[in-house]
Every structure is written in structure tokens, then in C-alpha cells.
Coordinates of C-alpha atoms in Angstrom, one line a residue:
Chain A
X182 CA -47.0 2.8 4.0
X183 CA -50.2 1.6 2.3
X184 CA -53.0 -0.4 3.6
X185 CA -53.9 -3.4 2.5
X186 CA -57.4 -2.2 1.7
X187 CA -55.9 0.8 -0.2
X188 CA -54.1 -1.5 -2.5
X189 CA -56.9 -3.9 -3.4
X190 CA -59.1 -0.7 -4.2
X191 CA -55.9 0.3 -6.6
X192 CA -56.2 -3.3 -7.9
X193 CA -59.7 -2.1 -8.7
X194 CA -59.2 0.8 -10.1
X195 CA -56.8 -0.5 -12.2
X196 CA -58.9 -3.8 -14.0
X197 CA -61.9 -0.7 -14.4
X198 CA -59.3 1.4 -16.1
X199 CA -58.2 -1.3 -17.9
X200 CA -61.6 -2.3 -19.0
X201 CA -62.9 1.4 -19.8
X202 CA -63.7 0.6 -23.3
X203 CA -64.9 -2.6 -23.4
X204 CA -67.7 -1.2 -20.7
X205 CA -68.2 1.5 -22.6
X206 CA -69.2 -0.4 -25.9
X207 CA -71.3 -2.7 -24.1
X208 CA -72.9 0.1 -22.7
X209 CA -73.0 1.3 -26.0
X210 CA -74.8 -1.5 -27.7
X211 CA -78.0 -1.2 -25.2
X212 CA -77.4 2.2 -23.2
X213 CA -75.4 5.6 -23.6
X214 CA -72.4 4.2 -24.0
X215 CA -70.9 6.0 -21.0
X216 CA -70.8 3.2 -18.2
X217 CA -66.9 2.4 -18.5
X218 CA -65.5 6.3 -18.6
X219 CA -68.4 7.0 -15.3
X220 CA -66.8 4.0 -14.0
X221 CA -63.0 5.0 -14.3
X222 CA -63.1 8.5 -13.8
X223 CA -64.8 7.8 -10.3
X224 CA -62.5 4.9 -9.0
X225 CA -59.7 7.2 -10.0
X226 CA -60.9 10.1 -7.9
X227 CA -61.4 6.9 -5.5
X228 CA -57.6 6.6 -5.7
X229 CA -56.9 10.1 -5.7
X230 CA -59.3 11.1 -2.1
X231 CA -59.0 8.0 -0.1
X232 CA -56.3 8.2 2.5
X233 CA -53.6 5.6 1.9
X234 CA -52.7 5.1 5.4
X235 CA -56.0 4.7 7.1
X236 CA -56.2 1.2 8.8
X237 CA -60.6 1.6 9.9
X238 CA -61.8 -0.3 7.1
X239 CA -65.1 1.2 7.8
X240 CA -64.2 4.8 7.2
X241 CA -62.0 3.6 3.9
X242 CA -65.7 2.5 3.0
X243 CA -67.4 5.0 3.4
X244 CA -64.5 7.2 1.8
X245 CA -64.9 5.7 -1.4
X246 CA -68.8 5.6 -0.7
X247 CA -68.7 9.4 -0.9
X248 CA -66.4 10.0 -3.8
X249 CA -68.2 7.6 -6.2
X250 CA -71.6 9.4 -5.3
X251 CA -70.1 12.2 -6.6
X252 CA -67.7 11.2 -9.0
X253 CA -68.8 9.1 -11.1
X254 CA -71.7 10.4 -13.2
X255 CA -74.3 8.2 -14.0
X256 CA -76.6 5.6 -12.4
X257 CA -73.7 3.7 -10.9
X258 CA -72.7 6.3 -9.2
X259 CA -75.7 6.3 -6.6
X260 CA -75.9 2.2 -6.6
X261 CA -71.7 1.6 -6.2
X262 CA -71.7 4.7 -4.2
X263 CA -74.4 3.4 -1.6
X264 CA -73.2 0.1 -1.8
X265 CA -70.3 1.0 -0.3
X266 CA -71.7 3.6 2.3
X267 CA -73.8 0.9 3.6
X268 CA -70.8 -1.9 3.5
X269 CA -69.1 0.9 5.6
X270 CA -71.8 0.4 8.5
X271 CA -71.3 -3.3 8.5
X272 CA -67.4 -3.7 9.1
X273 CA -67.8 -0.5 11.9
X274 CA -63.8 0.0 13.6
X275 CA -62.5 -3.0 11.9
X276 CA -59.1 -3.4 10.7
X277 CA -58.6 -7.1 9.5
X278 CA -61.8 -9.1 8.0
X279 CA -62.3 -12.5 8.6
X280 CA -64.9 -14.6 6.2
X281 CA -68.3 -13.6 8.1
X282 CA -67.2 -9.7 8.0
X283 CA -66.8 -9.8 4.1
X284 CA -70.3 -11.8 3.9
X285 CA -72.2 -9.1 6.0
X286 CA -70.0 -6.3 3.8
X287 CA -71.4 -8.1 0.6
X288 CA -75.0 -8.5 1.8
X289 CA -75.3 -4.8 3.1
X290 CA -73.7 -4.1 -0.2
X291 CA -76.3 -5.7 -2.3
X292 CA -79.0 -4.7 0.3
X293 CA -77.4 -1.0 -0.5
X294 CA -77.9 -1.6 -4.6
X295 CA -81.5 -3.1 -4.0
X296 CA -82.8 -0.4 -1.8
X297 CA -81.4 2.4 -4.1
X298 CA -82.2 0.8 -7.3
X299 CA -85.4 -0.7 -6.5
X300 CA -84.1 -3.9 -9.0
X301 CA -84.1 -8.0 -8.0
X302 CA -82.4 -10.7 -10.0
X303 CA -83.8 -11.2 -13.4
X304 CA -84.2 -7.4 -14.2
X305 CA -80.2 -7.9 -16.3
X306 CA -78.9 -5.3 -13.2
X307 CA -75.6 -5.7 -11.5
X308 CA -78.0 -7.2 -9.2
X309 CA -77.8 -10.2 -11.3
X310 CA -73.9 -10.6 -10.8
X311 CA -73.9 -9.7 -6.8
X312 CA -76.5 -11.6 -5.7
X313 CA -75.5 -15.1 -7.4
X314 CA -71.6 -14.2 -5.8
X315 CA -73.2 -13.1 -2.4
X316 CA -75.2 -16.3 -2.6
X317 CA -71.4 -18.7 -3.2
X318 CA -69.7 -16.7 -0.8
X319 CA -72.5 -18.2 1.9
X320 CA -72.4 -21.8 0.4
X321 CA -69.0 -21.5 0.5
X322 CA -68.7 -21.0 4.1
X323 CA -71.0 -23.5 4.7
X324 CA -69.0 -26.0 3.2
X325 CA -66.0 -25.3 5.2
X326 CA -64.2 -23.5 2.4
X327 CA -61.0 -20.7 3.2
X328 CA -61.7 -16.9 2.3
X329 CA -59.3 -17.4 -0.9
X330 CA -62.0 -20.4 -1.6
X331 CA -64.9 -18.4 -1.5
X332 CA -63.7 -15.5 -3.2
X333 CA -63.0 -17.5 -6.8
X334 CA -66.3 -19.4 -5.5
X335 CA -68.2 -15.4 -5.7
X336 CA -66.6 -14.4 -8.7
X337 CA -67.2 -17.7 -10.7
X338 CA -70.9 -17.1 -9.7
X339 CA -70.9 -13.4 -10.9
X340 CA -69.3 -14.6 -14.0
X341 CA -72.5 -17.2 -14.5
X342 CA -74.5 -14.1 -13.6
X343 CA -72.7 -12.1 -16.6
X344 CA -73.9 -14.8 -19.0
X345 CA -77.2 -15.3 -17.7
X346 CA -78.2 -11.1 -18.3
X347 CA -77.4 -11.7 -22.2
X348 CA -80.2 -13.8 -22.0
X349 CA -82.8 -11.6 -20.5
X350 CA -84.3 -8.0 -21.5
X351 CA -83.5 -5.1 -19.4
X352 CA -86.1 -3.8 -17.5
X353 CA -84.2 -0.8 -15.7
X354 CA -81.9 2.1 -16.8
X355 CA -81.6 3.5 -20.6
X356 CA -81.2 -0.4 -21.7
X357 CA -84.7 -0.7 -21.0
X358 CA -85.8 1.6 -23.7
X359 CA -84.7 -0.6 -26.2
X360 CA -86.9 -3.8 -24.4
X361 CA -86.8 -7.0 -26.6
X362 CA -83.5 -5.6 -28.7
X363 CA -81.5 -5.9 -25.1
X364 CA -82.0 -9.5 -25.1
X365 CA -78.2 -10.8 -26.4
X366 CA -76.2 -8.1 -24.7
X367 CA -74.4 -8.9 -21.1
X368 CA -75.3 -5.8 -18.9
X369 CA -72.7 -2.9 -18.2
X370 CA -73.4 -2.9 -14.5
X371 CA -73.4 -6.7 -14.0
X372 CA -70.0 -7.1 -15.9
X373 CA -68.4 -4.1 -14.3
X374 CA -69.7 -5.6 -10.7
X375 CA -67.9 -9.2 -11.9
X376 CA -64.4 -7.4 -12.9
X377 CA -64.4 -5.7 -9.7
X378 CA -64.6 -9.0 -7.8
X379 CA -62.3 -10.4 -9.9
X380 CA -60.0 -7.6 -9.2
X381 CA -60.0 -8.2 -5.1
X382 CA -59.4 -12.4 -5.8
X383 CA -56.5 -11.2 -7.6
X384 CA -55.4 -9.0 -4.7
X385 CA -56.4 -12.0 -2.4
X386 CA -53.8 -14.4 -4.5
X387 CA -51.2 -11.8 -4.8
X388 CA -51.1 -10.2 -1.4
X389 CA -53.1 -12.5 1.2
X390 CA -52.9 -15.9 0.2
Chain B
X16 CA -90.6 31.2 1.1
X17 CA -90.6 26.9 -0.3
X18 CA -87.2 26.0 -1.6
X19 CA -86.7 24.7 -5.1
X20 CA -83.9 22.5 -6.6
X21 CA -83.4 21.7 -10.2
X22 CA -81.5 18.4 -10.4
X23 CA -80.1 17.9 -14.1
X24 CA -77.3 16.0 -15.7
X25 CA -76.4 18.5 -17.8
X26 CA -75.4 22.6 -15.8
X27 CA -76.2 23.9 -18.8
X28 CA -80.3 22.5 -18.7
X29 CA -80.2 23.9 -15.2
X30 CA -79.0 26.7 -15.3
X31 CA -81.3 27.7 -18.7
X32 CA -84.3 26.5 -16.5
X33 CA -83.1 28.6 -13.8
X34 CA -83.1 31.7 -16.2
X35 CA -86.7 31.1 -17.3
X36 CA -87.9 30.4 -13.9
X37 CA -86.3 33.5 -12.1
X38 CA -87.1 35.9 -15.1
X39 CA -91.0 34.9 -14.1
X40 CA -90.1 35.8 -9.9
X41 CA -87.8 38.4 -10.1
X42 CA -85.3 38.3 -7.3
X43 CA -88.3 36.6 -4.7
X44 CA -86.9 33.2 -5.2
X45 CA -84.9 30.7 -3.5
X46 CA -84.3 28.1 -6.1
X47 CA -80.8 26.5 -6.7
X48 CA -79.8 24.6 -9.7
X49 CA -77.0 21.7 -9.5
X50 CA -76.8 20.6 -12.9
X51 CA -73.5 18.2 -14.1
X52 CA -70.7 17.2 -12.4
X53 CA -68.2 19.9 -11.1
X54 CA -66.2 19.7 -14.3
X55 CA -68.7 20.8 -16.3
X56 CA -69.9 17.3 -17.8
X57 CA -72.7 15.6 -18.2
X58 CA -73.3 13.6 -15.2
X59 CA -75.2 13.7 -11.7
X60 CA -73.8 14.1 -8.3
X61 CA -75.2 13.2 -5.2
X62 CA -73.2 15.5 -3.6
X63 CA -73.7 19.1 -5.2
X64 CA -77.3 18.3 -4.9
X65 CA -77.2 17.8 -1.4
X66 CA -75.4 21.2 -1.3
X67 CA -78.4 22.6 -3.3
X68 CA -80.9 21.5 -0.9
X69 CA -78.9 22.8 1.9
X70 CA -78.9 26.4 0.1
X71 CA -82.4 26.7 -1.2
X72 CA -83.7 26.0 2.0
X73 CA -85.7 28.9 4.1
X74 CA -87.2 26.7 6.6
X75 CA -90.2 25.7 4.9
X76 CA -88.8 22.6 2.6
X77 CA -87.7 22.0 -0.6
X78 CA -89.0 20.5 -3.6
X79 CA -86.5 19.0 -6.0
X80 CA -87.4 18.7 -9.4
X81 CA -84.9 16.0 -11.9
X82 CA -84.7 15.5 -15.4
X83 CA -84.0 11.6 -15.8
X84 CA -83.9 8.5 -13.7
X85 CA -79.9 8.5 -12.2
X86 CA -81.0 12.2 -11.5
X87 CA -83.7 10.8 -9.0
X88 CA -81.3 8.4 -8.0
X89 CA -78.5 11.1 -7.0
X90 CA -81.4 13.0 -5.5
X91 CA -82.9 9.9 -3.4
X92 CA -78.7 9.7 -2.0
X93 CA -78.4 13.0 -1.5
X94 CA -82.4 13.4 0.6
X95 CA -80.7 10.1 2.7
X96 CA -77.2 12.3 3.5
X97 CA -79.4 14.9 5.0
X98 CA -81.8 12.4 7.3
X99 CA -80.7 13.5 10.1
X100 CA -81.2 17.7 9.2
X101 CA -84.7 19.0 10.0
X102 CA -85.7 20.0 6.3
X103 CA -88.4 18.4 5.0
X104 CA -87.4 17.6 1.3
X105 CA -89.8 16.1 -1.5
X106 CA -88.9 15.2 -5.1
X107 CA -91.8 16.1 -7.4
X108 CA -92.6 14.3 -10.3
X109 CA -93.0 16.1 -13.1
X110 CA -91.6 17.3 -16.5
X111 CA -88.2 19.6 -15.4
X112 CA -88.5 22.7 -17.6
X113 CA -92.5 22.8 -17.2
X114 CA -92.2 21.9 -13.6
X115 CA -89.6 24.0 -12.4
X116 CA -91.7 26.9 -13.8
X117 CA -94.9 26.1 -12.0
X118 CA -93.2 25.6 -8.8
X119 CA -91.4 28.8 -8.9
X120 CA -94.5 31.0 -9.6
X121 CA -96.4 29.4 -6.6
X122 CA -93.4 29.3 -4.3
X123 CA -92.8 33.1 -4.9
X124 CA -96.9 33.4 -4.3
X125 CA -96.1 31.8 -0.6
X126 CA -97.6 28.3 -1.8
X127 CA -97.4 26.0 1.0
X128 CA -94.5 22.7 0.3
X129 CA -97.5 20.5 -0.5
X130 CA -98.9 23.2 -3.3
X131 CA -95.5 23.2 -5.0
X132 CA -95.2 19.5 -5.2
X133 CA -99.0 20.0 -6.6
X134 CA -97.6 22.5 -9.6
X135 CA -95.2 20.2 -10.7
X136 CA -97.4 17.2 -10.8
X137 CA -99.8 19.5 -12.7
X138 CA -97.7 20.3 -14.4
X139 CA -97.7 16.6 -17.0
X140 CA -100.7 17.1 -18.1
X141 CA -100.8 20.6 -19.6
X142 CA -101.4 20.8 -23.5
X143 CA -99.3 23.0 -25.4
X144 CA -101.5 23.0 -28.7
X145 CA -104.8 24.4 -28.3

């Protein structure tokens, strides 16, 4: 019997596998062109390590926290991989998440990604894809809305967050070598960031709602 | 005797570096290298590099020396796993092959953990052309 947390990280997994590629040759046009096999081959060891059956949230977390540190190769390794170490610590012993849990597992995500990465928005980082959905996910609540609400709420913001990188340079990673010639290309790690969010809405429709 | 890790994306770098550095100490060295992922590929993990620091480690610190920026990354994660050990670990910033060298010849001298960080900043500014 699988936990519901297990299958929205196999949700995950699946829209990176599915999108190994078309990371890669974004990563391509401004990086080393590695980002989408990093990316799959360390959510699959995700799926491979993580205990099916384990209902603590928190150690699930920290589970894939560890892998992806390991597993997955390059920069987003150490940021996805802290990110969800430190998400771990916010959710401690829970089984069931209501809307204010996955806000303060988002922040201390992003918190996670800042800390390790030393970027803000405006630098064409993932950054610029969390923080915009972290930011909805608050209005959202705000306003009254349901979790399913907030969730396409976050990933439409992401999405804007997508768009808005093409138009900046990058000043972090191997993109930034290339400075003015980044401008025009959405960045790996923000795109990546919005498919994973859109994965867990679509396990949020299919399984929750 | 100061420990030393070389922290590479690629095992092959690391373990050429490691060659060159131990052929200048002989066997009075403690230096580790975790270069690549576990299958071989290019790639760093957080994880074998914590390993590494747990190895090289005599009880007077290690320095870690990295090639490029996820490296420092992977070595930044792996320094936090260990926070609450009582090594005292520093990365040093300077070149990897160059720095790796200068370190081991001072940690094999009995330099203290400050004087091998202090090789391996040295260590950017030497001239190769006279």
C-alpha cells in the first residue's frame, strides 16, 4: 500500500522523466546541457530509495532530501536536495497537510535554495519560479481560497516566473559565463522547479480533490 | 597530521591530483579524493564528500579543496551534514590541482589547519612562466 506522498513524488518523477530532453536542451542553449538527465536520474533513485509505505511526511522529506544530494549530479542536486532536507524540518511527525503546512514546507523550501545558493529573484534561478508560486500560495490563502485553489494559483505564478527568466541574463551557474547571450533563454532550474509543481497539482486533481 | 579532501566532478581529476600530491609526501598523508558520482560520471555528491571528510580526518581539521562551483555547493551540504561532529572543516579557495599540491606538502610538514588553507590561497597567484 502506497502513500499518498509516495505517489505524488512518482507523479514527479514521471513529468521530469518525461521532460528529460527538453531540460536538457535548454540547458544546453545557455549551460552544459546536462540539467534534465541530473534531474531524472536523481528523482529516479528518489523512486527507487524512498520507502513506499512510510506515512511521516517529514522523514519521506528528508529521504528524498538525501538521495538527490547525492544523486543527482550537478548544482541542483545541493539546492533541490536542501530544499527538501529543510521542508523535512518544517512538516516534523506529520501525516496529512493542511494549507498552512504546505506554505511553511514551500517557504523553508525556498529559504533552503536561497541559503545554499546564495541567489534572489532577478538572478534567472529557480528562485525566480519558487518565490513568485510561494508568494500566490500566501495570497491565496489570504483570499479564502481551497488547497486545490492555491496550488494552480502557485503553479500559474511559477509559470509567469518561467517567462520572466527569458527576459533577464543569468547571473549564477555555467549560464552566467555566457552574460548578455543568456538573455532569450527560460532557465533550466526555474522551468524544472515549474514542472515539478505542476506535477503535484496534477496529483492534487487526480488523487485529492 | 591536517586532513585534505579533493572535491571534483570528475574521479578521474581526483584521483590524478591525488597521484601527484602523494608522489610529493610519500605515504605521510591523509588526503582523500571523492571525485564523481559513484557510477563513475561526471557529477558531485554531497554525500561521498561527507564520507571523505569523515576519512581524512586525524583530529586536527580538514581542508577541502573543489574544482567548480556545484563542487562548493556539494561541499557547503556535505560541511552542514557534519555540524554537529567535532571536526573543524574549511574549504580553501584556490586553483585544485595547484592547491591540492601546496596543501599536501605543508600538511605532511605538520602545517597547522590555518597554514594549509594559507597554501591553497597562495597558491592563485603563482606564475608558471618566469
Amino acid at each position: 500500500m502506497t502513500t499518498a506522498i509516495y505517489r505524488c513524488l512518482e507523479k514527479i518523477n514521471n513529468a521530469i522523466a518525461d521532460n528529460k530532453t527538453f531540460l536538457s536542451d535548454l540547458d544546453g542553449a545557455i549551460g552544459d546541457a546536462d540539467h534534465g538527465i541530473n534531474m531524472a536520474r536523481g528523482f529516479g533513485e528518489v523512486i527507487a530509495q524512498v520507502p513506499q509505505d512510510e506515512e511521516d511526511i517529514s522523514i519521506v522529506l528528508k529521504k528524498v532530501g538525501m538521495v538527490l544530494i547525492s544523486k543527482v549530479g550537478g548544482a541542483s542536486g545541493p539546492l533541490y536536495g536542501t530544499a527538501f532536507i529543510k521542508a523535512a524540518g518544517a512538516v516534523n511527525g506529520k501525516r496529512v497537510l493542511d494549507l498552512d503546512d504546505i506554505i511553511a514546507l514551500l517557504e523553508a523550501c525556498l529559504n533552503g535554495i536561497k541559503m545554499r545558493g546564495k541567489a534572489t529573484v532577478g538572478e534567472k534561478t529557480m528562485v525566480d519560479a519558487i518565490e513568485p508560486a510561494l508568494s500566490a500560495l500566501k495570497e491565496g490563502k489570504e483570499k479564502g481560497k481551497s488547497i486545490g485553489e492555491c496550488i494552480e494559483l502557485a503553479c500559474k505564478a511559477a509559470e509567469e516566473g518561467v517567462e520572466y527568466t527569458k527576459t533577464i541574463r543569468a547571473t549564477k551557474g555555467r549560464a552566467s559565463y555566457l552574460g548578455d547571450r543568456s538573455i532569450g533563454h527560460q532557465d533550466p532550474g526555474a522551468t524544472s522547479s515549474m514542472i515539478i509543481f505542476k506535477a503535484i497539482k496534477k496529483f492534487y486533481t487526480d488523487e485529492i480533490e | 597530521m591536517v586532513g585534505i579532501v579533493i572535491a571534483s566532478h570528475s574521479r578521474k581529476v581526483a584521483e590524478g591530483i591525488y597521484d601527484l600530491a602523494t608522489q610529493m609526501t610519500g605515504s605521510n598523508h591523509s588526503i582523500v579524493q571523492a571525485g564523481g558520482m559513484d557510477d563513475g560520471s561526471i557529477g558531485t555528491d554531497a554525500i561521498l564528500i561527507q564520507q571523505a571528510i569523515l576519512s581524512a580526518d586525524q583530529g586536527e581539521g580538514v581542508v577541502i579543496i573543489a574544482d567548480l562551483g556545484s563542487a562548493v555547493l556539494s561541499t557547503q551540504t556535505a560541511m552542514e551534514l557534519l555540524e554537529n561532529e567535532t571536526i573543524k572543516v574549511v574549504i580553501a579557495d584556490g586553483p585544485i590541482l595547484e592547491g591540492t599540491i601546496a596543501a599536501a606538502v605543508q600538511a605532511s610538514i605538520g602545517a597547522t589547519l590555518d597554514e594549509v588553507v594559507e597554501a591553497v590561497e597562495s597558491a592563485r597567484d603563482v606564475l608558471k612562466l618566469i
